[in-house]
Amino acid sequence: MRASTPTPTGELPALDTPGIVAGGAASADAADATRDGADDPTTTVHDGHPVAGVRVAPIIAVLVVSAFVMILNETLLSVALPTLMADLSITAVVAQWLSTGFMLTMAVVIPTTGFLMKRLSVRTVFTVAMLLFLTGTAIAVVAPSFPVLLAARVVQAAGTAMVLPLLMTTVLALVPITARGLVMGLVGVVISAAPALGPTTSGFILERWSWHYLFVMMLPIIVVALVIGLLFIRNYTEPQKVRLDTVSVVLSAIGFGGVIYALASISSIVDGSSRLAPLLAAAVGLLSLAVFTARQLRMLARGDEPLLDLRPLAVRTYTVSVLVILMGFATMLGTVVALPLYMTGALGISSLQVGLTMLPGAAASGLLGPIVGALYDRFGPRPIVVPGIALMALVCWLEVILLDAESTTGMIIALNVPLGLGMAMVMTPLMTLSLGALPRSLYGHGSAILNTLQQLAGALGTAVFIAMLTLGAVVSAQTGASEQVAQAHGATWAFAVGGVMCTIGLALAVTLRAHPAEAEPAR
């Protein structure tokens, strides 16, 4: 019976054309450049069949390791913020810009990656991304003040924004369809386990050395990855002379930047300390995104090259998959930030203990990722995703019920491990499903949309979790509760947000088709 069932890869009938532009834009010319009959067969990509001289395993390994370090870097400072506040003499609001500035830069750069990967060779994109991250990290190692450290984070983020879409589109370009689930399982480790490992790594280092060593630790890994990448990465696409629509770049920068700034300022809006600036930023950001969207659609209708092709959003399987990913990702990043605050504020444990408590959940997510990928190749997405997002929702609601000012680290680990397992069950299949459901010419833009929205989801999850934690603690303190009890009560408010998000994700996940090849093509 299985022999007659289509392999649940997420591919559409529209994907029968043999050539692809990995990471390219959505024009017909882009697709034609790598189809049968291309002038240079050494740079012609046939889906799942790498060109001559391209060794797939080292390329994927280098990109996975690079992306892992870069995403780990994104949450590395969550435990270090109190240390940075004391050392740099800054407030919590100012310190938060080290994370907000990173996400802002990511959201601004990622929409341009479709253009960059079409205009530049794969090797050039990789080299520029790695050098940017290496430069930012080196600056952070010697940063004497907050402005210098913030600038270093911005440079790091620019490199990170280029590597993530490059990783996903390279997997789709060079990995055979029957093995994509397994390889995307490794990518799922990067996306889900790396952020959770940030507090663990940070707590271990801060217990022994200064915060500068958080960045020292990354330098040798990035240098080695850059050298290996330069040795093995070969171009599998032809760079094309395309025009960059600067108006769209400006609109996307203002739009995504304004929205992320507003999301990062939710705590200020809730407590009333600053409302005008965040609300104004939100209004300007949303207006800019509306104009940006209209411009992309108008350019596409005229036959011009849009900065970000929005046609992937017309594919139902892609859109539903992305929405579920966003619910899970927002919950995960919110938990990564709120759980350490709960443990230090309500339970009074050290940074190192916080890191060690978070480690099992991150390890569980990382170990399960490749296994989930193999299961996806065999059974398809829905039998894995639905139980995974349901498990995340259950854990969040159990955190609301069970965690208080007297909880043990054993209880936290017992809840955090299944949360990590659920995240692996959601991220790995849906990343494969969402991008695999697109026509090949839209891989690059689909990846850019997914990564951009993940930054928005991360900002939303982090900001809302912290806002609810703060608000819940204030309400509890007004009733006469002690500081520890108030912090614990606030944490339950934050975890309730995660429960709501994952419950919404569950409702969406059950609508996924059992065999995504049935999905409709983009128009």
Coordinates of C-alpha atoms in Angstrom, one line a residue:
M1 CA 0.0 0.0 0.0
R2 CA 2.8 2.4 0.8
A3 CA 4.3 1.9 -2.6
S4 CA 1.4 3.5 -4.3
T5 CA 1.2 6.5 -1.9
P6 CA 3.0 9.7 -3.0
T7 CA 6.0 10.5 -0.9
P8 CA 4.9 13.3 1.4
T9 CA 7.6 15.8 0.4
G10 CA 5.5 18.9 0.1
E11 CA 6.2 19.2 -3.6
L12 CA 3.7 20.5 -6.1
P13 CA 3.0 19.3 -9.6
A14 CA 4.5 22.7 -10.7
L15 CA 7.8 21.5 -9.4
D16 CA 8.3 19.1 -12.3
T17 CA 10.6 21.6 -14.1
P18 CA 14.1 20.3 -13.7
G19 CA 16.1 23.4 -12.9
I20 CA 16.1 25.8 -9.9
V21 CA 17.6 29.0 -8.8
A22 CA 18.4 28.5 -5.1
G23 CA 17.6 31.6 -3.3
G24 CA 16.8 33.5 -6.5
A25 CA 13.9 35.8 -7.2
A26 CA 10.6 34.7 -8.8
S27 CA 11.0 35.8 -12.3
A28 CA 10.7 33.4 -15.2
D29 CA 14.1 34.5 -16.4
A30 CA 15.6 33.4 -13.1
A31 CA 14.2 29.9 -13.5
D32 CA 15.2 29.7 -17.1
A33 CA 18.8 30.5 -16.2
T34 CA 19.3 27.0 -14.7
R35 CA 17.0 24.8 -16.7
D36 CA 18.1 22.2 -19.2
G37 CA 20.0 23.9 -21.9
A38 CA 21.7 26.4 -19.7
D39 CA 24.9 27.6 -21.2
D40 CA 27.1 26.5 -18.4
P41 CA 26.3 23.0 -17.1
T42 CA 28.7 23.3 -14.2
T43 CA 26.3 25.8 -12.6
T44 CA 23.1 24.2 -13.6
V45 CA 21.2 22.8 -10.6
H46 CA 18.8 19.9 -11.0
D47 CA 16.7 19.5 -7.9
G48 CA 18.5 17.1 -5.5
H49 CA 21.3 16.5 -8.0
P50 CA 24.3 18.7 -7.3
V51 CA 26.4 20.0 -10.1
A52 CA 29.8 18.5 -10.9
G53 CA 32.5 19.3 -8.3
V54 CA 30.0 20.2 -5.6
R55 CA 30.4 18.2 -2.4
V56 CA 27.1 18.5 -0.6
A57 CA 27.9 17.2 2.9
P58 CA 30.7 19.7 3.7
I59 CA 28.6 22.6 2.4
I60 CA 25.6 21.7 4.5
A61 CA 27.7 21.0 7.5
V62 CA 29.5 24.3 7.3
L63 CA 26.2 26.2 6.9
V64 CA 24.5 24.3 9.8
V65 CA 27.4 25.0 12.2
S66 CA 27.6 28.7 11.1
A67 CA 23.9 29.2 11.5
F68 CA 23.9 27.3 14.9
V69 CA 26.6 29.7 16.3
M70 CA 24.7 32.7 14.9
I71 CA 21.4 31.8 16.3
L72 CA 23.0 30.8 19.6
N73 CA 24.4 34.4 19.6
E74 CA 20.9 35.8 19.3
T75 CA 19.9 34.6 22.8
L76 CA 23.4 34.5 24.4
L77 CA 22.9 37.8 26.2
S78 CA 19.6 36.9 27.9
V79 CA 21.2 35.7 31.1
A80 CA 24.0 38.3 30.8
L81 CA 21.8 41.4 30.8
P82 CA 22.2 42.0 34.6
T83 CA 26.0 41.7 34.3
L84 CA 26.0 44.1 31.3
M85 CA 23.8 46.6 33.1
A86 CA 26.2 46.7 36.1
D87 CA 29.4 46.7 34.0
L88 CA 28.3 49.3 31.4
S89 CA 26.2 51.4 33.8
I90 CA 23.0 51.1 31.8
T91 CA 19.3 50.5 32.6
A92 CA 17.3 47.4 31.7
V93 CA 15.5 49.3 29.0
V94 CA 18.7 50.4 27.4
A95 CA 20.3 46.9 27.7
Q96 CA 17.3 45.4 26.0
W97 CA 18.3 47.2 22.8
L98 CA 21.2 44.6 22.5
S99 CA 18.4 42.1 21.6
T100 CA 16.0 44.5 20.0
G101 CA 18.7 46.0 17.7
F102 CA 19.7 42.6 16.6
M103 CA 16.2 41.7 15.7
L104 CA 15.6 45.0 14.0
T105 CA 18.7 44.5 11.8
M106 CA 17.6 41.0 10.9
A107 CA 14.2 42.1 9.9
V108 CA 15.6 44.9 7.7
V109 CA 18.3 42.7 5.9
I110 CA 16.4 39.5 5.4
P111 CA 13.9 40.8 2.8
T112 CA 16.8 41.8 0.6
T113 CA 18.4 38.3 0.7
G114 CA 16.3 37.1 -2.3
F115 CA 17.9 39.9 -4.3
L116 CA 21.4 39.3 -2.9
M117 CA 21.4 35.6 -3.7
K118 CA 20.3 36.3 -7.2
R119 CA 22.7 39.2 -7.8
L120 CA 25.7 37.5 -6.1
S121 CA 27.2 34.1 -6.3
V122 CA 26.5 31.6 -3.5
R123 CA 30.2 31.7 -2.5
T124 CA 30.2 35.5 -2.3
V125 CA 27.0 35.6 -0.2
F126 CA 28.6 33.1 2.2
T127 CA 31.9 35.0 2.4
V128 CA 30.2 38.4 3.0
A129 CA 27.9 36.9 5.7
M130 CA 30.7 35.2 7.5
L131 CA 33.0 38.2 7.4
L132 CA 30.3 40.5 8.7
F133 CA 29.6 38.2 11.6
L134 CA 33.3 37.7 12.3
T135 CA 33.8 41.5 12.3
G136 CA 30.9 42.1 14.6
T137 CA 32.1 39.4 17.0
A138 CA 35.6 40.8 17.0
I139 CA 34.3 44.3 17.8
A140 CA 32.2 42.9 20.7
V141 CA 35.2 41.1 22.2
V142 CA 36.9 44.5 22.8
A143 CA 33.9 46.7 23.1
P144 CA 34.5 49.3 25.9
S145 CA 31.1 50.8 26.0
F146 CA 27.4 50.2 25.2
P147 CA 27.3 52.1 21.9
V148 CA 30.3 50.0 20.6
L149 CA 28.7 46.7 21.7
L150 CA 25.4 47.7 20.1
A151 CA 27.1 48.5 16.8
A152 CA 28.9 45.1 17.0
R153 CA 25.5 43.3 17.5
V154 CA 24.1 45.1 14.5
V155 CA 27.0 44.0 12.3
Q156 CA 26.6 40.4 13.6
A157 CA 22.9 40.5 12.8
A158 CA 23.5 41.6 9.2
G159 CA 25.7 38.4 8.7
T160 CA 23.2 36.2 10.4
A161 CA 20.3 37.5 8.2
M162 CA 22.2 36.3 5.1
V163 CA 23.2 32.9 6.3
L164 CA 19.8 31.6 7.4
P165 CA 18.1 31.9 3.9
L166 CA 21.3 30.6 2.3
L167 CA 21.1 27.5 4.4
M168 CA 17.5 26.7 3.6
T169 CA 17.7 27.4 -0.1
T170 CA 21.0 25.3 -0.3
V171 CA 19.2 22.4 1.3
L172 CA 16.4 22.6 -1.2
A173 CA 18.8 23.0 -4.1
L174 CA 21.3 20.2 -3.4
V175 CA 19.6 17.6 -1.1
P176 CA 17.5 14.9 -2.8
I177 CA 13.8 15.1 -2.0
T178 CA 13.8 11.8 -0.2
A179 CA 16.4 13.0 2.2
R180 CA 15.2 16.5 2.8
G181 CA 13.3 15.7 6.0
L182 CA 16.5 14.2 7.6
V183 CA 18.6 17.2 6.6
M184 CA 16.0 19.7 7.6
G185 CA 16.0 17.9 11.0
L186 CA 19.5 19.2 11.4
V187 CA 18.3 22.6 10.4
G188 CA 15.6 22.2 13.0
V189 CA 18.3 21.7 15.6
V190 CA 19.7 25.0 14.7
I191 CA 16.4 26.8 14.8
S192 CA 15.0 25.3 18.0
A193 CA 17.9 24.1 20.1
A194 CA 20.4 26.9 19.5
P195 CA 18.2 29.7 21.1
A196 CA 17.5 27.4 24.1
L197 CA 21.3 26.8 24.6
G198 CA 22.0 30.5 24.8
P199 CA 21.2 30.8 28.5
T200 CA 23.1 27.6 29.3
T201 CA 26.3 28.7 27.5
S202 CA 26.0 32.2 28.9
G203 CA 25.5 31.1 32.5
F204 CA 28.6 28.8 32.3
I205 CA 30.8 31.5 30.9
L206 CA 29.7 34.3 33.2
E207 CA 30.3 32.1 36.3
R208 CA 34.0 32.0 35.4
W209 CA 34.9 35.0 33.1
S210 CA 33.7 38.4 32.0
W211 CA 30.9 38.9 29.5
H212 CA 33.5 39.6 26.7
Y213 CA 34.2 35.8 26.7
L214 CA 30.7 35.2 25.4
F215 CA 32.1 36.5 22.1
V216 CA 35.6 35.1 22.4
M217 CA 34.0 31.6 22.5
M218 CA 32.5 32.2 19.0
L219 CA 35.6 33.5 17.2
P220 CA 37.5 30.3 16.5
I221 CA 34.3 28.4 15.4
I222 CA 33.5 31.1 12.9
V223 CA 37.0 31.3 11.6
V224 CA 37.2 27.5 11.1
A225 CA 33.7 27.5 9.4
L226 CA 34.8 30.3 7.1
V227 CA 38.0 28.5 6.0
I228 CA 36.2 25.2 5.4
G229 CA 33.4 27.0 3.5
L230 CA 35.9 28.7 1.2
L231 CA 37.5 25.3 0.5
F232 CA 34.3 23.4 -0.3
I233 CA 31.5 25.9 -1.3
R234 CA 31.1 26.2 -5.1
N235 CA 28.7 28.2 -7.1
Y236 CA 25.6 26.4 -8.2
T237 CA 23.8 29.4 -9.7
E238 CA 24.6 32.1 -12.2
P239 CA 24.6 35.6 -10.8
Q240 CA 22.3 37.9 -12.7
K241 CA 22.2 41.6 -13.2
V242 CA 19.0 42.6 -11.5
R243 CA 18.0 46.1 -10.2
L244 CA 17.6 46.7 -6.5
D245 CA 14.4 48.6 -5.8
T246 CA 15.6 51.1 -3.2
V247 CA 12.1 52.4 -2.4
S248 CA 11.1 48.9 -1.4
V249 CA 14.2 48.6 0.8
V250 CA 13.4 51.8 2.6
L251 CA 9.7 50.9 3.0
S252 CA 10.6 47.4 4.4
A253 CA 13.2 48.9 6.8
I254 CA 10.7 51.5 8.2
G255 CA 7.9 48.9 8.3
F256 CA 9.6 46.0 9.9
G257 CA 11.8 48.3 12.1
G258 CA 8.7 50.2 13.4
V259 CA 6.8 47.1 14.1
I260 CA 9.6 45.4 16.0
Y261 CA 10.4 48.5 18.0
A262 CA 6.7 48.7 19.0
L263 CA 6.7 45.1 20.0
A264 CA 9.9 45.4 22.0
S265 CA 8.3 48.4 23.8
I266 CA 5.1 46.5 24.9
S267 CA 6.2 46.6 28.6
S268 CA 6.5 50.4 28.4
I269 CA 3.0 50.6 26.8
V270 CA 1.5 48.4 29.5
D271 CA 3.0 50.2 32.5
G272 CA 2.4 53.6 31.0
S273 CA 6.0 54.8 31.2
S274 CA 6.2 55.4 27.4
R275 CA 3.3 55.1 25.1
L276 CA 3.4 57.8 22.4
A277 CA 6.7 56.7 20.7
P278 CA 6.0 53.0 20.5
L279 CA 2.4 53.5 19.3
L280 CA 3.6 56.0 16.7
A281 CA 6.3 53.6 15.6
A282 CA 3.7 50.9 15.2
A283 CA 1.4 53.1 13.2
V284 CA 4.2 54.2 10.9
G285 CA 5.5 50.7 10.6
L286 CA 2.1 49.2 9.7
L287 CA 1.5 51.9 7.1
S288 CA 4.9 51.4 5.6
L289 CA 4.3 47.6 5.4
A290 CA 0.9 48.2 3.7
V291 CA 2.6 50.5 1.1
F292 CA 5.4 48.0 0.7
T293 CA 3.0 45.1 0.1
A294 CA 1.0 47.1 -2.5
R295 CA 4.3 48.1 -4.3
Q296 CA 5.5 44.5 -4.5
L297 CA 2.2 43.3 -6.0
R298 CA 2.1 46.2 -8.4
M299 CA 5.7 45.5 -9.6
L300 CA 4.9 41.8 -10.0
A301 CA 1.8 42.7 -12.1
R302 CA 3.9 45.0 -14.3
G303 CA 6.5 42.2 -14.8
D304 CA 9.1 44.0 -12.8
E305 CA 11.4 42.4 -10.2
P306 CA 10.0 42.9 -6.7
L307 CA 12.3 43.1 -3.7
L308 CA 10.2 40.4 -2.0
D309 CA 7.8 38.2 -4.0
L310 CA 4.7 37.7 -1.9
R311 CA 3.2 34.9 -4.0
P312 CA 4.3 32.2 -1.5
L313 CA 1.6 33.5 0.8
A314 CA -1.0 32.5 -1.8
V315 CA -0.1 28.8 -1.2
R316 CA -2.3 27.6 1.6
T317 CA 0.1 24.8 2.8
Y318 CA 3.0 27.4 3.0
T319 CA 0.9 30.0 4.8
V320 CA -0.6 27.6 7.4
S321 CA 2.8 26.0 8.0
V322 CA 4.4 29.4 8.6
L323 CA 1.6 30.5 11.0
V324 CA 2.1 27.3 13.1
I325 CA 5.9 27.9 13.1
L326 CA 5.4 31.4 14.3
M327 CA 3.2 30.4 17.2
G328 CA 5.7 27.8 18.3
F329 CA 8.7 30.1 17.7
A330 CA 7.2 33.0 19.7
T331 CA 6.4 30.6 22.6
M332 CA 9.9 29.2 22.5
L333 CA 11.7 32.5 22.5
G334 CA 9.4 33.9 25.1
T335 CA 10.0 30.9 27.3
V336 CA 13.8 31.2 26.9
V337 CA 13.6 34.7 28.2
A338 CA 10.9 34.4 30.9
L339 CA 12.0 31.1 32.4
P340 CA 15.4 32.4 33.5
L341 CA 13.8 35.6 34.9
Y342 CA 11.4 33.4 36.9
M343 CA 14.2 31.1 38.2
T344 CA 16.4 34.0 39.3
G345 CA 13.6 36.3 40.6
A346 CA 11.3 33.8 42.2
L347 CA 13.6 30.9 43.1
G348 CA 16.8 32.8 43.7
I349 CA 19.1 30.5 41.8
S350 CA 22.4 31.5 40.1
S351 CA 23.1 32.1 36.4
L352 CA 25.0 28.8 36.2
Q353 CA 22.1 26.9 37.7
V354 CA 19.7 28.6 35.3
G355 CA 21.8 27.5 32.4
L356 CA 22.1 23.9 33.6
T357 CA 18.3 23.8 34.2
M358 CA 17.7 24.9 30.6
L359 CA 20.2 22.5 29.1
P360 CA 18.1 19.3 29.1
G361 CA 15.3 20.9 27.2
A362 CA 17.7 22.2 24.6
A363 CA 19.4 18.9 24.3
A364 CA 16.2 17.0 23.9
S365 CA 15.1 19.3 21.1
G366 CA 18.5 18.9 19.4
L367 CA 18.6 15.2 19.7
L368 CA 15.1 14.7 18.4
G369 CA 15.5 16.9 15.3
P370 CA 17.2 14.4 13.0
I371 CA 14.9 11.6 14.2
V372 CA 11.8 13.8 13.4
G373 CA 13.2 14.5 10.0
A374 CA 13.5 10.8 9.2
L375 CA 10.0 10.2 10.4
Y376 CA 8.8 13.1 8.2
D377 CA 10.3 11.4 5.2
R378 CA 8.3 8.3 6.0
F379 CA 5.0 9.5 7.4
G380 CA 4.5 13.1 6.3
P381 CA 3.9 16.2 8.4
R382 CA 0.6 16.0 10.2
P383 CA 1.2 12.8 12.3
I384 CA 4.2 14.6 13.8
V385 CA 3.2 18.3 13.9
V386 CA -0.2 17.9 15.5
P387 CA 1.1 15.9 18.6
G388 CA 4.1 18.3 18.8
I389 CA 2.2 21.5 19.0
A390 CA -0.4 19.9 21.3
L391 CA 2.5 18.8 23.6
M392 CA 3.8 22.4 23.7
A393 CA 0.3 23.8 24.5
L394 CA -0.1 21.2 27.3
V395 CA 3.3 22.1 28.8
C396 CA 2.5 25.8 28.8
W397 CA -0.8 25.2 30.6
L398 CA 0.9 22.9 33.1
E399 CA 3.5 25.6 33.8
V400 CA 0.6 28.0 34.6
I401 CA -0.8 25.4 37.1
L402 CA 2.3 23.9 38.6
L403 CA 5.0 26.5 38.9
D404 CA 5.2 28.8 41.9
A405 CA 7.7 30.3 44.3
E406 CA 8.5 26.9 45.8
S407 CA 9.0 24.9 42.6
T408 CA 12.1 22.8 42.2
T409 CA 14.5 22.7 39.3
G410 CA 13.5 19.1 38.8
M411 CA 9.9 20.3 38.1
I412 CA 11.1 22.9 35.7
I413 CA 13.3 20.4 33.8
A414 CA 10.4 17.9 33.7
L415 CA 8.3 20.6 32.0
N416 CA 11.0 22.1 29.8
V417 CA 12.1 18.8 28.2
P418 CA 8.8 18.0 26.6
L419 CA 8.5 21.6 25.5
G420 CA 11.8 21.1 23.6
L421 CA 10.6 17.8 22.2
G422 CA 7.4 19.4 21.0
M423 CA 9.3 22.3 19.4
A424 CA 11.5 19.8 17.4
M425 CA 8.3 18.0 16.3
V426 CA 6.9 21.3 15.0
M427 CA 9.9 23.1 13.4
T428 CA 11.6 20.3 11.5
P429 CA 8.6 19.1 9.5
L430 CA 7.0 22.5 8.9
M431 CA 10.2 24.1 7.6
T432 CA 10.5 21.3 5.1
L433 CA 6.8 21.4 4.3
S434 CA 6.4 25.1 4.0
L435 CA 9.3 25.7 1.5
G436 CA 8.8 22.4 -0.3
A437 CA 5.2 23.4 -1.1
L438 CA 6.4 26.2 -3.2
P439 CA 7.4 26.3 -6.9
R440 CA 11.1 26.2 -7.2
S441 CA 11.5 29.7 -8.4
L442 CA 10.0 31.0 -5.1
Y443 CA 12.3 29.1 -2.7
G444 CA 14.4 32.1 -2.0
H445 CA 11.5 34.5 -1.4
G446 CA 9.6 31.9 0.7
S447 CA 12.7 31.5 2.8
A448 CA 13.1 35.3 3.2
I449 CA 9.4 35.7 4.2
L450 CA 9.7 32.9 6.7
N451 CA 12.8 34.2 8.3
T452 CA 11.5 37.8 8.4
L453 CA 8.3 36.7 10.1
Q454 CA 10.3 34.6 12.6
Q455 CA 12.0 37.8 13.7
L456 CA 8.6 39.4 14.2
A457 CA 7.4 36.4 16.1
G458 CA 10.5 36.3 18.2
A459 CA 10.1 40.0 19.1
L460 CA 6.4 39.4 19.8
G461 CA 7.0 36.4 22.0
T462 CA 9.8 38.0 24.0
A463 CA 8.0 41.3 24.5
V464 CA 4.6 39.9 25.4
F465 CA 6.1 37.3 27.8
I466 CA 8.1 40.0 29.6
A467 CA 5.2 42.4 29.6
M468 CA 2.8 39.8 31.1
L469 CA 5.5 38.7 33.6
T470 CA 6.0 42.3 34.8
L471 CA 2.3 43.1 34.9
G472 CA 1.4 39.9 36.7
A473 CA 4.1 40.6 39.3
V474 CA 2.9 44.1 39.8
V475 CA -0.7 43.0 40.3
S476 CA 0.4 40.3 42.8
A477 CA 2.6 42.7 44.7
Q478 CA -0.3 45.1 45.1
T479 CA -2.2 42.3 47.0
G480 CA 0.7 42.1 49.5
A481 CA 2.6 39.2 48.1
S482 CA 6.3 38.9 48.6
E483 CA 8.7 39.7 45.8
Q484 CA 9.4 36.0 45.1
V485 CA 5.7 35.1 45.1
A486 CA 4.9 38.1 42.9
Q487 CA 7.6 37.1 40.4
A488 CA 6.2 33.5 40.3
H489 CA 2.7 34.8 39.8
G490 CA 3.9 37.0 36.9
A491 CA 5.6 34.1 35.3
T492 CA 2.3 32.1 35.2
W493 CA 0.8 35.0 33.3
A494 CA 3.6 34.8 30.7
F495 CA 3.3 31.0 30.3
A496 CA -0.5 31.5 29.8
V497 CA 0.3 33.5 26.7
G498 CA 2.4 30.6 25.5
G499 CA -0.6 28.3 26.1
V500 CA -2.9 30.5 24.1
M501 CA -0.4 30.8 21.2
C502 CA 0.2 27.0 21.0
T503 CA -3.5 26.3 21.2
I504 CA -4.0 28.6 18.2
G505 CA -1.2 26.7 16.5
L506 CA -2.9 23.4 17.2
A507 CA -6.1 24.6 15.7
L508 CA -4.2 25.6 12.5
A509 CA -2.1 22.4 12.4
V510 CA -5.0 20.0 12.2
T511 CA -6.0 21.7 9.0
L512 CA -2.8 20.7 7.2
R513 CA -3.3 18.2 4.4
A514 CA -2.0 14.7 5.0
H515 CA -0.2 14.8 1.7
P516 CA 0.9 18.3 0.9
A517 CA 1.5 17.5 -2.7
E518 CA -2.2 18.2 -3.0
A519 CA -1.6 21.8 -2.2
E520 CA -2.5 24.5 -4.8
P521 CA 0.2 26.2 -6.8
A522 CA 1.1 29.9 -6.3
R523 CA -0.6 32.2 -8.7

